[in-house]
Amino acid sequence: MGKIIALANQKGGVGKTTTTINLAASLAALEKSVLVVDADPQANASSGLGIDVRKSHNTLYEGLIGEKSISEIIVKTEFERIDIVPSHINLVGAELEMVQLQNRDQKMHDLLKDIKSKYDFILIDCSPSLGIITVNALAAADSVIIPVQCEYFALEGLSKLLNTIKIIKSKINPRLEIEGFALTMYDARLRLHNQIYEEVRQHFQELVFTSVIHRNVTLSESQSHAKPALMYDAGSRGAVNHMQLAKEIIDKNE
């Protein structure tokens, strides 16, 4: 039986998509089958895994509004053991269209339930908002990874996100747990980053992953080549950090 993990934080620029792409690649390298669900209208996870989003007509949008089945919107990537449900800018419109639907917060759960057992992990890359699509992702997920950039502003919005998770857990999805907080864009030379690292660890304790994602230029470069860092430069710090994170997640779940 697979596990569905949403990567969520309503603050933009904290590394959700970078973490999703590179975690998927690392899990696949460790011989786990992975489905990435791109739930962000910007579709960066799709393009980062080599999908031409301009030519995509079978996307999460069509799945959520009931036009296509899950099997029709899963696309194989060029990377072994990684499939994707791509996104499209149309997904912005789904927010409005879904307001009229019954059980609108369960549409993603209904879409994914039949294929959950076919993958070891399903990773949902959420948009930087707490709108209906993100609520759908959290309603479908077994757990949530919260990427936290090592900046003070990144800490400010955490209480709002944690409150949303608490509400969804109590009213919609009682099995939802926090998989962990992943510290991103970390630079050990900066006192501020070390302070934030200690503060997050002190506050959330065992919920914080031991693996930290360091600031690394390869993570940016690999995206411009539409590849995860592992396939672009396997020895880079960014690739190694995500491999450590993947091993930690596997160990935690096994």
C-alpha angles and dihedrals in degrees: 000000000000128000123231114214122184118205104211142167123141090217113090125227098033095118104263096140095039089051092046094051096044096041089052090052092047093049089049091050087054087057098258120137111236136193116194115204110199104210096168119096088217086070094208093144089054095051090041089060093049101265117142098224092191089067096042114115097156103065142139088273093064090046096051096049091047100249095117136030121237092255090056095054101044111103126193113233123214088253119090116252093007121110126171142204097213127216133223136193086256087077087080087068092051090071089063097039093050093056088077095050128096116243087011093167091059100054095101091045090053090047095051103036096086095051098038092098092053094068134051091217135014112196118197115201104208127205120248094263140073094236129134095282092055090045087052090051092051091046090054097043131093090205144356132231112207113204110208121195113219094248129103094237088058090061094052096071096046095090091057092050093046090050090052090050089050092052093047090048092051099041110023115012116024093179094061112121134172107255090192150291113269115203110217138190090023120174112188091200092066118085091207092057091050090049092051091046090054092043094052091045092049093049102041099025113178091014090073114089115239088221113084125197107228123209103268131171092212090068089061096040094051091055091058087056091049091241136114113251090251091063093041101046114352093188095055120114091242092055092046093049093053091046089054090050092050091051090049092052092047092049091049093051098042 
